[in-house]
Short mmCIF file of C-alpha atoms (C1' of nucleotides) in Angstrom, two decimals:
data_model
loop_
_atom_site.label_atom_id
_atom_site.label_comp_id
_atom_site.label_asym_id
_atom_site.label_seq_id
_atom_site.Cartn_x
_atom_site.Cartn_y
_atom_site.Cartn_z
CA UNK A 1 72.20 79.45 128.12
CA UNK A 2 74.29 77.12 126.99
CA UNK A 3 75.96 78.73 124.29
CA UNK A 4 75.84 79.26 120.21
CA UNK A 5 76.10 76.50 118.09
CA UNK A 6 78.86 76.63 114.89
CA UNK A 7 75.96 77.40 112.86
CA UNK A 8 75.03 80.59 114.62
CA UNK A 9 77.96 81.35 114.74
CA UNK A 10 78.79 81.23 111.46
CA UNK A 11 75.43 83.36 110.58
CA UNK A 12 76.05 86.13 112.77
CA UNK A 13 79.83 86.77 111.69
CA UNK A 14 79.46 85.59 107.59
CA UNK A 15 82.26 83.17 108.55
CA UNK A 16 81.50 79.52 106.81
CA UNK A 17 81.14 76.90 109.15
CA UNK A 18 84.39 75.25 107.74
CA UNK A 19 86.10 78.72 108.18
CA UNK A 20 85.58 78.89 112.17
CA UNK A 21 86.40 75.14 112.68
CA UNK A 22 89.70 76.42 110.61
CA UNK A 23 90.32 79.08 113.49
CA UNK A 24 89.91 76.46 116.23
CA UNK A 25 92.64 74.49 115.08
CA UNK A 26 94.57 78.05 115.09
CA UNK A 27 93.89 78.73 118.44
CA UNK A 28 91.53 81.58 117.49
CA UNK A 29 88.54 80.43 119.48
CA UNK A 30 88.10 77.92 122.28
CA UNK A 31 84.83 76.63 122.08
CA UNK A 32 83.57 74.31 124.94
CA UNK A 33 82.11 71.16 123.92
CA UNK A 34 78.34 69.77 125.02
CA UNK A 35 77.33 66.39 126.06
CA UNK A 36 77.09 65.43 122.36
CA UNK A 37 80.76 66.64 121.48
CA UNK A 38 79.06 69.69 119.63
CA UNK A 39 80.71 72.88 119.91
CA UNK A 40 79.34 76.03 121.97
CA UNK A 41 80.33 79.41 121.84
CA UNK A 42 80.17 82.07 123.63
CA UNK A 43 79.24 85.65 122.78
CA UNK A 44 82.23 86.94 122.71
CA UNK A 45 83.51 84.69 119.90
CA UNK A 46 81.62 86.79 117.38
CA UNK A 47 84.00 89.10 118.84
CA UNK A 48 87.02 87.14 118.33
CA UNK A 49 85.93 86.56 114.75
CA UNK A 50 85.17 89.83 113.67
CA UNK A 51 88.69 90.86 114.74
CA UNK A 52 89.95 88.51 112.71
CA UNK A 53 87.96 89.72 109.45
CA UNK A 54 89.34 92.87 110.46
CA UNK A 55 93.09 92.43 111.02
CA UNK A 56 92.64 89.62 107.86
CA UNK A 57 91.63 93.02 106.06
CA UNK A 58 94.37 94.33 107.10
CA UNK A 59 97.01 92.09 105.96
CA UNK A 60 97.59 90.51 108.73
CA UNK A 61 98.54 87.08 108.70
CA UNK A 62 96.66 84.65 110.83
CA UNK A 63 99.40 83.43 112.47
CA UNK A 64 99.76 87.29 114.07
CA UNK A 65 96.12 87.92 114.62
CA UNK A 66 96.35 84.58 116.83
CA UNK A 67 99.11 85.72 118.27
CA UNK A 68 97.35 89.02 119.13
CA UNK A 69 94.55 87.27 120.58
CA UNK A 70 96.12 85.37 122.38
CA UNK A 71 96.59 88.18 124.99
CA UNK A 72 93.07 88.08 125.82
CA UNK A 73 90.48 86.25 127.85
CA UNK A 74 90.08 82.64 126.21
CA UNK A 75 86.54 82.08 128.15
CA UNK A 76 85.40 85.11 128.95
CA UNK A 77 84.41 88.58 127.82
CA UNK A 78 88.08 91.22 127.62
CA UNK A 79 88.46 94.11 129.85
CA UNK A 80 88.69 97.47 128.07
CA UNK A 81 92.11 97.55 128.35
CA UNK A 82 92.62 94.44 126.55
CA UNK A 83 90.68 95.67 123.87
CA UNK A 84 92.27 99.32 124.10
CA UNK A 85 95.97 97.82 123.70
CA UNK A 86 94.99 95.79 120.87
CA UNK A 87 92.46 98.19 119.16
CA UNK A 88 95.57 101.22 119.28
CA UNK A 89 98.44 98.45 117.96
CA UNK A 90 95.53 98.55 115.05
CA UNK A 91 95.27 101.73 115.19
CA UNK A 92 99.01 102.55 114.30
CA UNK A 93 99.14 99.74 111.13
CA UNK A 94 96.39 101.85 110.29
CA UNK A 95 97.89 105.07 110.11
CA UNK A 96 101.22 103.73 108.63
CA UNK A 97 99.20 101.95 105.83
CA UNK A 98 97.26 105.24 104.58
CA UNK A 99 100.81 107.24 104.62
CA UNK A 100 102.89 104.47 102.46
CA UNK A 101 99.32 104.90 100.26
CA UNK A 102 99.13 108.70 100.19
CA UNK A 103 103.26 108.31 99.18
CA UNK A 104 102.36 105.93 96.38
CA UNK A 105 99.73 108.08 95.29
CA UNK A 106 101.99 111.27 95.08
CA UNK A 107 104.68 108.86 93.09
CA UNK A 108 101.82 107.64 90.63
CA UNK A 109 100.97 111.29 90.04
CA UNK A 110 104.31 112.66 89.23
CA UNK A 111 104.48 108.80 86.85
CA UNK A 112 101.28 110.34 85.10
CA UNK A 113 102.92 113.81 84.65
CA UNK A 114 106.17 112.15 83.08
CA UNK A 115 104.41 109.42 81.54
CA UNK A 116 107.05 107.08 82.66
CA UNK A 117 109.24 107.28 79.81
CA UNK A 118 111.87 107.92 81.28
CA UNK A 119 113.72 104.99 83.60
CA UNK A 120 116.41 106.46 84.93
CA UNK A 121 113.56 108.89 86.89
CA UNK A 122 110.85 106.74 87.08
CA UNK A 123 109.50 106.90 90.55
CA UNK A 124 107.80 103.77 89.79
CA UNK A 125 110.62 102.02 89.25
CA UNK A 126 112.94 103.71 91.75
CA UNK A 127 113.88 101.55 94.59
CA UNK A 128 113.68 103.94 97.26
CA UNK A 129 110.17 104.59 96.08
CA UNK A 130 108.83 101.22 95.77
CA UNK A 131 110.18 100.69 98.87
CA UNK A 132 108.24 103.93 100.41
CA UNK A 133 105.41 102.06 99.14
CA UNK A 134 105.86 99.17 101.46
CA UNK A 135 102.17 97.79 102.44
CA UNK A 136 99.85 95.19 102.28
CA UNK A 137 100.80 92.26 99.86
CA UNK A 138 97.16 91.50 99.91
CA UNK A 139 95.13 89.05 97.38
CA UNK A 140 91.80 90.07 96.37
CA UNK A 141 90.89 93.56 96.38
CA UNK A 142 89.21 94.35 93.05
CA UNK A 143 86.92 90.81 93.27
CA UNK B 1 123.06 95.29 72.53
CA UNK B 2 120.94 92.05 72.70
CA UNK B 3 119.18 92.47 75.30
CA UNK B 4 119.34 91.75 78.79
CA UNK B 5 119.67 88.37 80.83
CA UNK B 6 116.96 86.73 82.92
CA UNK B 7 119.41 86.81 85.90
CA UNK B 8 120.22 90.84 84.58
CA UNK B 9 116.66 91.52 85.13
CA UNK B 10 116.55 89.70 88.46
CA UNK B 11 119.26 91.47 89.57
CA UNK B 12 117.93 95.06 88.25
CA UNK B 13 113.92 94.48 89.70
CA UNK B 14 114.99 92.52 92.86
CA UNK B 15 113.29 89.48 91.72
CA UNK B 16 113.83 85.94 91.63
CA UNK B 17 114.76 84.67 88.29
CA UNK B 18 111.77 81.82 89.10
CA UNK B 19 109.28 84.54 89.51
CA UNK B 20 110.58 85.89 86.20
CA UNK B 21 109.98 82.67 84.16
CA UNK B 22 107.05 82.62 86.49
CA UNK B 23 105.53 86.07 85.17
CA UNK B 24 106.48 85.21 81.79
CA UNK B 25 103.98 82.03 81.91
CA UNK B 26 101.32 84.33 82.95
CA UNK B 27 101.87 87.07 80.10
CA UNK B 28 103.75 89.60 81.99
CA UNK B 29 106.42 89.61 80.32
CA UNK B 30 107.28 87.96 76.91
CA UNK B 31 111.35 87.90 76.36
CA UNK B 32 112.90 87.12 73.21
CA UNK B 33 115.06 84.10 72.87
CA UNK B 34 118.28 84.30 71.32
CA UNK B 35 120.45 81.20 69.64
CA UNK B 36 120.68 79.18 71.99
CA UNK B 37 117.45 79.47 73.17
CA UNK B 38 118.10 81.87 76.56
CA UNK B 39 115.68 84.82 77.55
CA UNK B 40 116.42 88.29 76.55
CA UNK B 41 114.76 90.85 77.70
CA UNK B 42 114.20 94.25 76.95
CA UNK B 43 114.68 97.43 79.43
CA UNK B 44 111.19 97.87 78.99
CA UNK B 45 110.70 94.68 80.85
CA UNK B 46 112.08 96.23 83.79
CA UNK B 47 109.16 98.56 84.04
CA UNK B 48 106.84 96.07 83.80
CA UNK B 49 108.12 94.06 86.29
CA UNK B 50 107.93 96.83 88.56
CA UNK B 51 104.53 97.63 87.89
CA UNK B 52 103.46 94.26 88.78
CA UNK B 53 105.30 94.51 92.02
CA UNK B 54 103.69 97.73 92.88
CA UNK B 55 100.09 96.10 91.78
CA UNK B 56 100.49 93.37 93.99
CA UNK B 57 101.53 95.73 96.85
CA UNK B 58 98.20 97.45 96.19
CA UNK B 59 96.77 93.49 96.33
CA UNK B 60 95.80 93.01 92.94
CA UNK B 61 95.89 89.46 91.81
CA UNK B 62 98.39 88.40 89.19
CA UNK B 63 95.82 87.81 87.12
CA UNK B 64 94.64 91.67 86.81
CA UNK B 65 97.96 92.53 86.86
CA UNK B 66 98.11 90.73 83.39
CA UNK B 67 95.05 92.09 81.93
CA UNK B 68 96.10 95.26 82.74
CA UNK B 69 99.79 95.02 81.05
CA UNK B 70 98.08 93.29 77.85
CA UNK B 71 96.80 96.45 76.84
CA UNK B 72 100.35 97.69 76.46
CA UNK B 73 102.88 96.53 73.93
CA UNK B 74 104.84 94.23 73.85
CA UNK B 75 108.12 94.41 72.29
CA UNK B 76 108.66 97.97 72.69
CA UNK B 77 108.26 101.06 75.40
CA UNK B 78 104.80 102.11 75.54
CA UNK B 79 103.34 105.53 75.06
CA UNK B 80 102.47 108.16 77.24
CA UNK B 81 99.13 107.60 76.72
CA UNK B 82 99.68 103.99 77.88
CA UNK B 83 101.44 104.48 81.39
CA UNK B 84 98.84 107.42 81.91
CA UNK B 85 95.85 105.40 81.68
CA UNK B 86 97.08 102.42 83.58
CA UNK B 87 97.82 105.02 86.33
CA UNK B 88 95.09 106.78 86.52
CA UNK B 89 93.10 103.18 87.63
CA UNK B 90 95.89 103.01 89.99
CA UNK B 91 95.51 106.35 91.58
CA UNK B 92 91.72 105.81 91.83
CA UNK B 93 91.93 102.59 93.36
CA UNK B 94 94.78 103.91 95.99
CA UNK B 95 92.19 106.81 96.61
CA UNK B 96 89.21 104.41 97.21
CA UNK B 97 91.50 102.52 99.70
CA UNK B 98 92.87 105.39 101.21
CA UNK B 99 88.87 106.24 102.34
CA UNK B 100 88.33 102.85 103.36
CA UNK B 101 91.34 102.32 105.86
CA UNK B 102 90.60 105.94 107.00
CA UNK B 103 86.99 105.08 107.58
CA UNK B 104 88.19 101.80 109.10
CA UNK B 105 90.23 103.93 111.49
CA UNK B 106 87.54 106.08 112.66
CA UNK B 107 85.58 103.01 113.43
CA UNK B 108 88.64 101.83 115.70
CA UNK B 109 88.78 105.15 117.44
CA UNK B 110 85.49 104.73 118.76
CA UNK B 111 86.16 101.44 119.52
CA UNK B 112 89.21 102.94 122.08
CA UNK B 113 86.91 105.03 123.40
CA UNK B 114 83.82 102.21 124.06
CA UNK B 115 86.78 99.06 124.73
CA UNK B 116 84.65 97.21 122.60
CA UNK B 117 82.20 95.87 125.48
CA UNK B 118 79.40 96.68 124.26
CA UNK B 119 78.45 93.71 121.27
CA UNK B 120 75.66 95.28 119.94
CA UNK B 121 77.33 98.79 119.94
CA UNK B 122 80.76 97.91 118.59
CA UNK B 123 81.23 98.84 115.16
CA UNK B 124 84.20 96.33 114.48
CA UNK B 125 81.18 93.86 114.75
CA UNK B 126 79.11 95.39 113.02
CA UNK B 127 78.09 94.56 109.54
CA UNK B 128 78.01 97.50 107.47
CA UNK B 129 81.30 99.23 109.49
CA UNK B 130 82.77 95.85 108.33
CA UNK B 131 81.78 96.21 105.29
CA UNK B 132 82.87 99.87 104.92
CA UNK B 133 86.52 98.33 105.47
CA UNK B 134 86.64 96.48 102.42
CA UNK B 135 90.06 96.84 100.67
CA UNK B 136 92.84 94.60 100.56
CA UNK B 137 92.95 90.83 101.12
CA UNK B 138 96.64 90.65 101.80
CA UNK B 139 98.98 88.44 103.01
CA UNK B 140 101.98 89.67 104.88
CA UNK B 141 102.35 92.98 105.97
CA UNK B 142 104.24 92.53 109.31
CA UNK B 143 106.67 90.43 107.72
"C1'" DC C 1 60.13 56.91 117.09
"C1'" DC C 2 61.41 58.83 112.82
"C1'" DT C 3 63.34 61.71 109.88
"C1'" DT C 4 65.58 65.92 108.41
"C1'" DG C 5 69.12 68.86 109.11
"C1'" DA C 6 73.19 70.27 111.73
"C1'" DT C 7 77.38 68.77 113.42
"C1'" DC C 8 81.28 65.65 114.11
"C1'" DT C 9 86.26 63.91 112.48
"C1'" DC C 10 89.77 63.31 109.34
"C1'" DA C 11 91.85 63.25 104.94
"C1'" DA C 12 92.34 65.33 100.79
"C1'" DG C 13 91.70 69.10 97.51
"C1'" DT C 14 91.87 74.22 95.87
"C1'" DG C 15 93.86 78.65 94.40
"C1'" DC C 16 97.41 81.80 94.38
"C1'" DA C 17 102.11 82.88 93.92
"C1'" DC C 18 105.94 81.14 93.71
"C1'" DT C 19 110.23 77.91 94.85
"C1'" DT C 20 112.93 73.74 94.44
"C1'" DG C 21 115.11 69.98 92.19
"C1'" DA C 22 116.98 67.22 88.38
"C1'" DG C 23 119.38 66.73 84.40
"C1'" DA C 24 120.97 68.94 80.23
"C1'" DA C 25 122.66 72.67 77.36
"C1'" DA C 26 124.53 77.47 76.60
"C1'" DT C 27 127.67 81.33 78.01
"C1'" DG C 28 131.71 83.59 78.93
"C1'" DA C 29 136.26 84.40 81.15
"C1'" DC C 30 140.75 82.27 81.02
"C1'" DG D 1 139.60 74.07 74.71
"C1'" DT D 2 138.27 74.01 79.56
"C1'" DC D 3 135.33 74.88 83.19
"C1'" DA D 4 132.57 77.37 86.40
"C1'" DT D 5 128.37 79.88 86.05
"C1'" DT D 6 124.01 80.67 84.12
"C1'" DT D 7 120.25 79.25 81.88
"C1'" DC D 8 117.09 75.85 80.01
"C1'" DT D 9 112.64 72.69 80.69
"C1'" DC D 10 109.46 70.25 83.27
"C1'" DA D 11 107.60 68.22 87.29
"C1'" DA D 12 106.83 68.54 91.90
"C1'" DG D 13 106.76 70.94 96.30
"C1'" DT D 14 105.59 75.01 99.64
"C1'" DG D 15 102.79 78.15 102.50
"C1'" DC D 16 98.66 80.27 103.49
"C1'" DA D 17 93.84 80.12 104.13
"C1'" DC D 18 90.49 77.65 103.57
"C1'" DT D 19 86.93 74.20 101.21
"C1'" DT D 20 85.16 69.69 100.00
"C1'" DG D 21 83.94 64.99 100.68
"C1'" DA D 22 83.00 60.68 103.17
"C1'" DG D 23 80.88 58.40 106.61
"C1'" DA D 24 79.07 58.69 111.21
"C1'" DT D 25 76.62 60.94 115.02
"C1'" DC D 26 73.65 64.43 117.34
"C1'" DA D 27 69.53 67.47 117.82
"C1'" DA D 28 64.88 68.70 117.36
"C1'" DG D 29 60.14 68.98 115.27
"C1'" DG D 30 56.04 66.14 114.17
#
DNA sequence: CCTTGATCTCAAGTGCACTTGAGAAATGAC
DNA sequence: GTCATTTCTCAAGTGCACTTGAGATCAAGG
């Protein structure tokens, strides 16, 4: 039992190797080191990662999700209510993202009712209403 | 009535002027020049300036962004037709990531409920709930 | 052993979306 | 006509999130 190599790793979370060596040097995962100088994780790295591919979804920044994680258990498995904190801090982006979506989406309707031809009363263009439609600021969504 | 400056347009959309000349390299914008060779936009640039900051709120790439404006024209307002088209990808896209952060909350609810001990159970680690997240990309959210 | 494949370190490169800097020319109020 | 402000071009730099490459070492099956 002496832990998962990078390469398992890297298989169970989809991560490239290069990736999770990335998120060492960012203080995402502490992996212990063998007689060899070859690193070993432990289970609840994939962990670790998959939060990361999760809040990265999110917009996060890495610098954040770091932060974030850097609340918890560096060796060992979290207690539920390190994982409860975190998960409901999640939980609120969440809910704030799908409301500044659901306002954008009631702008873009009344833009395809008016056609946007009119500036002075485009919503698109209106300040206030880009604004509303604070978010993300993401990079690849439509692949 | 010759048209408006680079820094008027700055000013008006809340962008740099750099991003402006920026944009303009990548066919989002394509200002006339006058005698002496400065920019002059149209008010029509405005509104394409502000759809390509509502675009990459959504996350798409720049690149998109143009494809999607080259379909409008260039030296003058579009139609109707136009805006409503290019809105109705936008509202279907905004719907599709609407479901996704929704189902992506879900999965986090249960994830309160289990604290996230169980590996095998979690669904933040799991593949396909992962996958059923997919959406943005982003970059800076929490600013 | 031997060899094949995984891993190691460290430096440099990539892609996106811009920004910054330098030096020159145009604009516009006085 | 003067002068601060704005704009111009073009090259280079920035920040984030990684990837790629070089050269060396470690691990494991036959």
């Amino acid at each position: 039992m002496s832990g998962l190599t990078i390469g398992e790793i890297a298989a169970r979370t989809g991560l490239a190797v290069s990736a999770i060596r990335f998120y060492e040097e960012h203080g995402i995962v502490h992996p212990v080191r063998n007689d060899g100088g070859h690193r070993r994780y432990g289970r609840h790295d994939i962990r670790r990662l998959s939060f990361v591919m999760a809040a990265q979804k999110l917009g996060f920044p890495l610098a954040d999700i770091a932060q974030h994680l850097a609340h918890l258990p560096v060796h060992k498995a979290p207690s539920k209510a390190d994982w409860t904190r975190i998960s409901k801090v999640f939980r609120h982006d969440i809910d704030a993202r799908i409301a500044a979506l659901e306002r954008l989406r009631d702008t873009l309707d009344g833009c395809i009712g008016c056609g946007c031809l009119s500036l002075q009363a485009c919503k698109l263009y209106n300040p206030d209403d880009v604004k509303a439609a604070e978010g993300p600021g993401p990079r690849n969504l439509v692949g």
